[in-house]
XYZ file of C-alpha atoms in Angstrom:
460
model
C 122.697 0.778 -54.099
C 121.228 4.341 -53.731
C 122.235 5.865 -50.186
C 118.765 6.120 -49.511
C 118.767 2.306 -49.004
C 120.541 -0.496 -46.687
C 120.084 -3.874 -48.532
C 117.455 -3.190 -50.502
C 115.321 -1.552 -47.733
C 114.614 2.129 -46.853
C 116.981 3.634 -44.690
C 114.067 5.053 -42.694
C 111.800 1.798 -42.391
C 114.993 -0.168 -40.631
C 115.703 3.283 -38.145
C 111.950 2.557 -37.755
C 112.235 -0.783 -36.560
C 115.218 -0.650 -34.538
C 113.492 0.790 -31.435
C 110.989 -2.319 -31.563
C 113.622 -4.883 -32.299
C 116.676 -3.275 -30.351
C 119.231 -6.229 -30.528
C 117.269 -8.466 -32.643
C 117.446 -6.038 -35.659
C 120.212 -7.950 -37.550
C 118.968 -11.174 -37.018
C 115.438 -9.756 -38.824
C 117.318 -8.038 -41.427
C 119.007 -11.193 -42.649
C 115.064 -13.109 -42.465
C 114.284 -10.689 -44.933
C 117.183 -11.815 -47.047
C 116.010 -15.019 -47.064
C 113.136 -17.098 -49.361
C 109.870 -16.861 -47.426
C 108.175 -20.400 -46.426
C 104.887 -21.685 -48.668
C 101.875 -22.848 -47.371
C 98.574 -23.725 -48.383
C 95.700 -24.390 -46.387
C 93.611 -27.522 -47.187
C 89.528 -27.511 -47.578
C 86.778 -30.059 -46.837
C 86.948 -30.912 -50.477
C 90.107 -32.485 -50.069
C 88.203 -35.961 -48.240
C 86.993 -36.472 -51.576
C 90.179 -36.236 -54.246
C 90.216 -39.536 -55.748
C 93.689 -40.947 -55.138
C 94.939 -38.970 -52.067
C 95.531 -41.122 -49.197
C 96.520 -37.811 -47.197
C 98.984 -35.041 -47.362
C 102.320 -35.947 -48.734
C 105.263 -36.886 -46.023
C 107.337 -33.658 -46.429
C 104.649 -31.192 -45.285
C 105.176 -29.179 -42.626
C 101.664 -28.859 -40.321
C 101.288 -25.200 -39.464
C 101.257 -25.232 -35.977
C 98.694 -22.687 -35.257
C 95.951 -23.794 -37.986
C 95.009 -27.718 -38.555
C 94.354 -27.497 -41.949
C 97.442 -25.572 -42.801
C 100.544 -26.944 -44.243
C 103.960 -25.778 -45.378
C 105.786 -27.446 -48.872
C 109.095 -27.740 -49.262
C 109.008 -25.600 -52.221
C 106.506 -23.746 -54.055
C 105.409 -25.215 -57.369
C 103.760 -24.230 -60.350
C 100.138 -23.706 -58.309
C 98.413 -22.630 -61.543
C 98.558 -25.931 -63.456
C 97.298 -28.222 -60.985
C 93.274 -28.508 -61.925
C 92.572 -29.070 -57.855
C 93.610 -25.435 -57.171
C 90.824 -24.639 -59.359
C 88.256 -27.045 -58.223
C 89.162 -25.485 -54.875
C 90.965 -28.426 -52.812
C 93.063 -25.920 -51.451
C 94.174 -22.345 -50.792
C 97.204 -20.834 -51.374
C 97.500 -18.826 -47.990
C 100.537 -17.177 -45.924
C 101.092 -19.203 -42.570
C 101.216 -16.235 -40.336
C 97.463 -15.245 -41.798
C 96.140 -18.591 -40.298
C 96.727 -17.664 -37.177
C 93.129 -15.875 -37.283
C 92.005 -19.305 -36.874
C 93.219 -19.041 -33.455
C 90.907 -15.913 -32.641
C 88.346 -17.769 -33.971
C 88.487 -20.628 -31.907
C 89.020 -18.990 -28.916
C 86.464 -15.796 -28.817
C 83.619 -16.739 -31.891
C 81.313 -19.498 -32.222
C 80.358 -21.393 -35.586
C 76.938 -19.723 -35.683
C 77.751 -16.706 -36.039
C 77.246 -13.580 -38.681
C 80.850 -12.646 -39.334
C 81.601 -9.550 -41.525
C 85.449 -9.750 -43.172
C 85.394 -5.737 -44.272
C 88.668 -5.946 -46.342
C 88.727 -9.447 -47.596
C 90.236 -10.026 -51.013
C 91.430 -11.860 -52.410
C 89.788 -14.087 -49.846
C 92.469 -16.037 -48.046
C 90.844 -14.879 -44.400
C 87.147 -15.374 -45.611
C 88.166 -19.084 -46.929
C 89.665 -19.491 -43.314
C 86.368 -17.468 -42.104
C 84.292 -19.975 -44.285
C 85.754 -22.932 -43.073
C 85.127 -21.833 -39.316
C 81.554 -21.521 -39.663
C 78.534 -24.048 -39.366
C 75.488 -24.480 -41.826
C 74.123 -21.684 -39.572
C 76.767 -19.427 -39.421
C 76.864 -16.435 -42.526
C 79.655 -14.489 -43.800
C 79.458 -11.471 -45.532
C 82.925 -10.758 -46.887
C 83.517 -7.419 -48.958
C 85.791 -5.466 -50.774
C 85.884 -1.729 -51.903
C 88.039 -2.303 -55.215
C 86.240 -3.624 -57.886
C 88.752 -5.599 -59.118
C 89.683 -7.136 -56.429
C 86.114 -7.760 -55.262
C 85.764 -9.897 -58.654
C 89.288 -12.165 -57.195
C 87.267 -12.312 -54.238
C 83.903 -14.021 -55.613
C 85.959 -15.738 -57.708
C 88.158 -17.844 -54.671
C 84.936 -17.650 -52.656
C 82.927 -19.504 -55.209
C 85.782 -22.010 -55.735
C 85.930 -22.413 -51.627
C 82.148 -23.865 -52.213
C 80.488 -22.774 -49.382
C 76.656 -21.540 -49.965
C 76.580 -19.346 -46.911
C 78.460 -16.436 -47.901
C 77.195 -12.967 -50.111
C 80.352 -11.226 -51.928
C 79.883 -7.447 -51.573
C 81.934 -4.713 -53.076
C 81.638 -1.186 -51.130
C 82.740 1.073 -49.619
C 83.343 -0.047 -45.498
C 81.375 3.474 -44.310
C 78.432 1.811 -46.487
C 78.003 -1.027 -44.011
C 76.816 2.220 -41.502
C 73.032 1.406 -42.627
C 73.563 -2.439 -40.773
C 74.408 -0.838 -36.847
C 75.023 -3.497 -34.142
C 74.098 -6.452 -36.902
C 77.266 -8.514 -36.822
C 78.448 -10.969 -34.494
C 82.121 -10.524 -35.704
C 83.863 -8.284 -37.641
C 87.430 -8.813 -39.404
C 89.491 -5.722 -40.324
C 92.674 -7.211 -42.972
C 93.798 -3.705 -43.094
C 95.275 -1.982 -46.462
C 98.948 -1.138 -44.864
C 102.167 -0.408 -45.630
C 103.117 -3.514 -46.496
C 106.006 -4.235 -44.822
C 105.571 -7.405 -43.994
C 105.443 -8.277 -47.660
C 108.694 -7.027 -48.274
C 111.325 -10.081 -48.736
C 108.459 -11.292 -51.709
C 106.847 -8.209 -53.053
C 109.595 -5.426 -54.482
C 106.472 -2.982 -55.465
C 105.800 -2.668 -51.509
C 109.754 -1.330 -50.939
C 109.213 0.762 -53.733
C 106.194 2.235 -52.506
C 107.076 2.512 -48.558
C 107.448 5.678 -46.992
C 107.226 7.805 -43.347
C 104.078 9.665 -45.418
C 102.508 6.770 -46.766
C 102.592 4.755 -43.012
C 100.807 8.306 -41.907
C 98.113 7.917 -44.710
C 97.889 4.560 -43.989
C 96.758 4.659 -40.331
C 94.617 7.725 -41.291
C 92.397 5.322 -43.375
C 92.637 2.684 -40.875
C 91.190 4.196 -38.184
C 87.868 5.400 -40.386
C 87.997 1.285 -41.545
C 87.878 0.368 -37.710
C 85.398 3.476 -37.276
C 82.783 1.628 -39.987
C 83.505 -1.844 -38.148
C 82.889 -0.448 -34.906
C 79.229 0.425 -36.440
C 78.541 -2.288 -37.870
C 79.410 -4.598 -34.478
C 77.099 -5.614 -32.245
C 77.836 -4.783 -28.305
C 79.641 -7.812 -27.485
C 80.535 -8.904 -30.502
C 84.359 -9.549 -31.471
C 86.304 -7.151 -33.775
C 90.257 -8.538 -35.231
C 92.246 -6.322 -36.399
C 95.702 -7.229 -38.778
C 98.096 -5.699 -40.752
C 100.927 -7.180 -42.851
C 103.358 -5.075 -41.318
C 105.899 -3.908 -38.454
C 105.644 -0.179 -37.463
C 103.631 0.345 -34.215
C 101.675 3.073 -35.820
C 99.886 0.845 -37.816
C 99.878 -1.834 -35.222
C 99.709 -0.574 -31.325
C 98.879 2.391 -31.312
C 95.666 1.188 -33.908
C 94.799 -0.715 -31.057
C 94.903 1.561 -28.210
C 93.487 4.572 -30.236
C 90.058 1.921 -30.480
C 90.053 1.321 -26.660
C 90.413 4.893 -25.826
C 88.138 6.123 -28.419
C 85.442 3.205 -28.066
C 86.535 1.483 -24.647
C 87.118 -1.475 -27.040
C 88.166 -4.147 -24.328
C 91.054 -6.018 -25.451
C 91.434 -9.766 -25.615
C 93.890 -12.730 -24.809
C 94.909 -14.935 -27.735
C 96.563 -17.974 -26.205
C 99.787 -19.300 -28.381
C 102.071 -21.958 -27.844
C 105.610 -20.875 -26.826
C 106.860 -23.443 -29.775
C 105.067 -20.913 -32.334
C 107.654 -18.155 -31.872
C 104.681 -15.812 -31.526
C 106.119 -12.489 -30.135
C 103.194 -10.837 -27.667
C 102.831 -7.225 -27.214
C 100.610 -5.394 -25.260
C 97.665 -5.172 -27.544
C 98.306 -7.995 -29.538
C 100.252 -10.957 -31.596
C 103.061 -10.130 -33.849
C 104.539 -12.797 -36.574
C 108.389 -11.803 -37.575
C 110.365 -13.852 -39.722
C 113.115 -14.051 -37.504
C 111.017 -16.027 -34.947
C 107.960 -17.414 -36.794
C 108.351 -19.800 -39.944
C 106.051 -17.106 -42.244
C 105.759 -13.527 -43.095
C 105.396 -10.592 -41.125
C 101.559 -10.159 -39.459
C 100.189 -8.062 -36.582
C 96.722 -9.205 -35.311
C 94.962 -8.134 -32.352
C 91.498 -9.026 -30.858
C 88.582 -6.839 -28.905
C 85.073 -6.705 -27.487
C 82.895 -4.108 -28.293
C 81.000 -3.417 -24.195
C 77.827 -4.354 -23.753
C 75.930 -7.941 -24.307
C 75.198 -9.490 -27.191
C 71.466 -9.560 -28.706
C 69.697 -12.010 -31.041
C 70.022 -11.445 -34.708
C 67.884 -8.553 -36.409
C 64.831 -8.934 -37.708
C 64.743 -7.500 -41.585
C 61.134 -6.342 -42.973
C 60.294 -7.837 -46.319
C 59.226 -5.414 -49.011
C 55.930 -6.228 -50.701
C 57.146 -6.988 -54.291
C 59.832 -10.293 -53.757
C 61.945 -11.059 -56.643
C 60.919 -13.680 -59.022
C 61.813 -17.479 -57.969
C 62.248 -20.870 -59.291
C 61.918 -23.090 -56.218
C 62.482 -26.244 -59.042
C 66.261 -25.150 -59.310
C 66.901 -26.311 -55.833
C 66.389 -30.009 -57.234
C 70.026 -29.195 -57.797
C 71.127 -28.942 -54.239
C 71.459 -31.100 -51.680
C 70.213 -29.378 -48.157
C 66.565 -28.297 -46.519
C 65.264 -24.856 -46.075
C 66.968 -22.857 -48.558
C 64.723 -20.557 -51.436
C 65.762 -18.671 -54.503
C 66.693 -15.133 -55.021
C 66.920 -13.647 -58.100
C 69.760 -10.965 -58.358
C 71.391 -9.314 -61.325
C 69.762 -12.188 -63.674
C 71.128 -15.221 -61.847
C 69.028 -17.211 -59.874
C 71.364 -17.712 -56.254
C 69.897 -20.575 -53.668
C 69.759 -18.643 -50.067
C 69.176 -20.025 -46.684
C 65.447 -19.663 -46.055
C 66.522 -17.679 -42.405
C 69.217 -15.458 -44.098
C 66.561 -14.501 -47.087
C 65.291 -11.570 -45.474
C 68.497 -10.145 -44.874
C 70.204 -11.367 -47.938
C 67.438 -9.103 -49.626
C 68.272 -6.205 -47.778
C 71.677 -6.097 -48.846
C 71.160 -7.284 -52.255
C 68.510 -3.650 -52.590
C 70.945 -1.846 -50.669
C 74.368 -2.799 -51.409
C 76.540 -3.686 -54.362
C 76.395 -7.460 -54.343
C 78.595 -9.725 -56.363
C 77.390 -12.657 -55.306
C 74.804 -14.085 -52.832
C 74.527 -18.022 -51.661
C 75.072 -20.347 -54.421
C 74.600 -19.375 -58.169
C 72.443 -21.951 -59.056
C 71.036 -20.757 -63.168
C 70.828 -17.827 -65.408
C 67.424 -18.273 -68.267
C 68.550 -17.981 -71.760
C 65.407 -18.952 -73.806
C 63.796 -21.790 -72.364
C 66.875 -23.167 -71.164
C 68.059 -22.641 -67.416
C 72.006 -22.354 -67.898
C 73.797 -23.381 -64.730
C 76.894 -21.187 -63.328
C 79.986 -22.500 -62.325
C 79.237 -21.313 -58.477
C 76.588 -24.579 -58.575
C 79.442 -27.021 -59.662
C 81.933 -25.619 -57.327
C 79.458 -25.339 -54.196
C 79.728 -28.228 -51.795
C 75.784 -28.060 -51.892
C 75.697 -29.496 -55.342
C 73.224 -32.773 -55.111
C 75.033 -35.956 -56.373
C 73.620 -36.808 -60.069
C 71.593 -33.392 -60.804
C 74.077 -33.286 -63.413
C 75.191 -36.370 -66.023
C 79.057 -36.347 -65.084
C 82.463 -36.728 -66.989
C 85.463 -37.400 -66.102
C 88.678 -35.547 -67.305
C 92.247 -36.545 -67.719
C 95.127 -33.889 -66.884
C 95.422 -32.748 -70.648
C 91.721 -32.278 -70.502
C 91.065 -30.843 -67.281
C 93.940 -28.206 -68.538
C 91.847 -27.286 -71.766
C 88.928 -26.961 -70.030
C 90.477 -24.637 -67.335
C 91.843 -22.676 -70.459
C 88.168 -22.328 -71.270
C 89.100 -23.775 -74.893
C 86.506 -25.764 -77.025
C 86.558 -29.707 -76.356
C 85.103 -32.846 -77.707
C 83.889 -35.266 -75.377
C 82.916 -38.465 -76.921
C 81.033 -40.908 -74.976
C 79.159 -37.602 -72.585
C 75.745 -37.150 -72.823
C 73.984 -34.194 -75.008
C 73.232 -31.063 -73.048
C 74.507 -29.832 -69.576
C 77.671 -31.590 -68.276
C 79.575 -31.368 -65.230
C 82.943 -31.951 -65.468
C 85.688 -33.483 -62.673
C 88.791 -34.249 -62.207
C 89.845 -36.741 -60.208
C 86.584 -37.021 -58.678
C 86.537 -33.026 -58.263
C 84.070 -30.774 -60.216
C 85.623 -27.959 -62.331
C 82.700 -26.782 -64.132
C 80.006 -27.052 -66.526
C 80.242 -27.693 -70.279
C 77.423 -28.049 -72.822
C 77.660 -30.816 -75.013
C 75.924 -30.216 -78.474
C 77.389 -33.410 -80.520
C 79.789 -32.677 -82.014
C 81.481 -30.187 -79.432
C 81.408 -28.896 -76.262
C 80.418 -25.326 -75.131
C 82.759 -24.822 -72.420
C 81.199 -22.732 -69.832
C 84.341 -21.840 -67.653
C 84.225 -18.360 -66.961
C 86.796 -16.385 -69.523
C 87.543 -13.955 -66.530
C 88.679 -17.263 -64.555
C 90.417 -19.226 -67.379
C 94.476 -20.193 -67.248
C 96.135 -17.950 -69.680
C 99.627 -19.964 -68.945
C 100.328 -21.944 -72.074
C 101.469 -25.413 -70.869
C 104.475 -27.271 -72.835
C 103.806 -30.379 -70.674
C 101.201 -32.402 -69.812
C 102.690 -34.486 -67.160
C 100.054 -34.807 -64.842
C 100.362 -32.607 -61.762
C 99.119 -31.679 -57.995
C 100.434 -30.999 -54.851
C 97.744 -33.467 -53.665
């Protein structure tokens, strides 16, 4: 072990911690020795899984989220088919706790901004918060991670979301719009430590300095882009009170950000501070988290109202015969048609002419010829009317080749678009031309694991 290092860790992250832990220090030394807990959180889709009576006896409930769960062990995630079909996300306990905030200082109708959001764990949770009315706008500045993020948010299913990928200054041009903002910082990544050797590798006193540098021009941007009154949460995934703190009390100094009360049960281990909740391993079953909550002064307006440009974008109202729910309309965007909410539209227009947007509503179609080919968004969106698609059952080997996006045969299906499920779950579309089956999973999506077993499997 180099003498730059005391079990693993950097000699100058644990002198940095002692001061905050004191006599604890040990105690949270040896946590990080340990295997951290898995959890997934559970989605609306779950009602529907044919053949789950409810969640297996040896879960753990997560105390702090009601749809959150801990397994005794963590399993091979990728093969089961209902990961896919978006049952359930894989999420870190101590990240649920934003649930809490929500509950407490936001309401279900709200427009909710999540600035730093892949790969989409918080804007799942966000999604799942929400009503029908309520709209989140979740965004991430690097591209590839913005593509993980539409990817989980499409398999999450809800229709009220855009996927945007920019920079967080860029959200400047939409001043005082949203009802919420959520700031997932990019840290130093302590708190990832006891799972994630890169972040030891990669910690530093300079990097923690760089780090709070571009968090404070994040939480500049967020500020912006919140409406007086409106609720801003901050979080990091990690320990030193630069990052953490002093974040927080830099905003209410700079901004007079009012800080607010998160209640938690003392059976949670939650450690309090004075500007906000901190999740250590040593006390809290989950990984290390710092989240605080504030109120931008004022009172909060009514939502905006966005100018529509004379020339719309082309639509194809007869595509909604594919969704089940009133007052939505079609947008046309990068050559797929999406299905909007008729009282987002304006807005969603704005930001699809003046942002880079991934993804906006449900993907209902691209045109190829004559032909309207629909996207895998439409299958995975709970919006998707029951029988606007013939439908076909797959068994475990089959739901696994289709997943693979490999060719199939499927027998006794119809000709032409099919939507596939599995256990009464739909994973996507295939086309069937007779004698095969186009498979239309997306390649960027598809399981590249090459299964030696087909023993069926889920969690669920």
């Amino acid at each position: 072990m180099s003498e730059n290092t005391v079990r693993g860790l950097p000699v100058g992250f644990i002198d940095s911690v002692r001061p905050l832990l004191g006599a604890e220090t040990d105690e949270f030394l040896s946590a990080l020795d340990s295997d951290p807990p898995v959890s997934v959180r559970l989605s609306r889709k779950v009602r529907s899984v044919g053949g789950c009576s409810g969640v297996p006896a040896s879960w753990r409930p997560v105390l702090w989220c009601p749809d959150g769960y801990y397994l005794p062990e963590r399993p091979q995630f990728t093969l089961d088919p209902l990961l896919h079909a978006g049952a359930y996300y894989v999420q870190e306990a101590s990240s649920m706790f934003l649930w809490q905030v929500l509950v407490q200082h936001a309401a279900p109708d709200w427009l909710v901004l999540d600035m730093c959001a892949a790969p989409g764990g918080k804007s799942t949770l966000i999604g799942s918060f929400l009503s029908e009315r309520g709209f989140l706008v979740c965004n991430e500045f690097v591209p590839q991670r913005a593509n993980i993020l539409a990817e989980n948010i499409s398999k999450w299913g809800r229709g009220n979301t855009l996927v945007t990928n920019n920079a967080p200054a860029h959200f400047g041009q939409y001043g005082g719009l949203f009802d919420a903002v959520v700031v997932d910082a990019p840290c130093s990544g302590e708190g990832m430590f006891r799972k994630d050797e890169g972040a030891i590798a990669e910690w530093s006193p300079a990097n923690v300095a760089k780090c709070v540098v571009r968090q404070r021009e994040i939480l500049s941007s967020a500020w912006d882009a919140l409406k007086p009154g409106g609720l801003l949460v901050y979080s990091t995934c990690t320990y030193n009170r630069m990052e953490n703190e002093e974040n927080v009390q830099w905003l209410m100094a700079e901004y007079g950000a009012e800080l607010l009360d998160v209640a938690t049960d003392g059976s949670w281990g939650v450690w309090r501070t004075e500007c906000g909740c901190r999740f250590m391993p040593h006390r809290t079953l989950g990984e290390g988290l710092f989240m605080a909550a504030v109120r931008k002064p004022g009172e909060r307006d009514g939502d905006r109202a966005f100018r529509l440009p004379k020339r719309l974008p082309e639509k194809e109202e007869g595509l909604l015969r594919w969704i089940d729910a009133r007052g939505w309309t079609t947008l046309l965007h990068k050559d797929v048609y999406y299905a909007v909410q008729e009282s987002r539209y304006p807005m969603v227009l704005s930001m699809a002419q003046n942002l880079n947007v991934l993804q906006c509503g449900v993907p209902l179609a691209v045109r190829k010829g004559k032909d309207f080919v629909p996207q895998q968004g439409l299958a995975l969106s709970g919006l998707l009317a029951e029988g606007a698609f013939p439908a076909c059952g797959l068994d475990y080997r089959q739901a696994v080749t289709f997943l693979r996006a490999e060719a199939m045969t499927l027998a006794d299906a119809p000709r032409g678009f099919v939507l596939v499920t599995y256990r009464g779950q739909p994973l996507g579309f295939v086309k069937n031309v007779g004698n095969r089956c186009n498979n239309l999973y997306p390649s960027a999506w598809r399981i590249r694991m090459n299964p030696t077993d087909f023993t069926p499997f889920s969690i669920l």
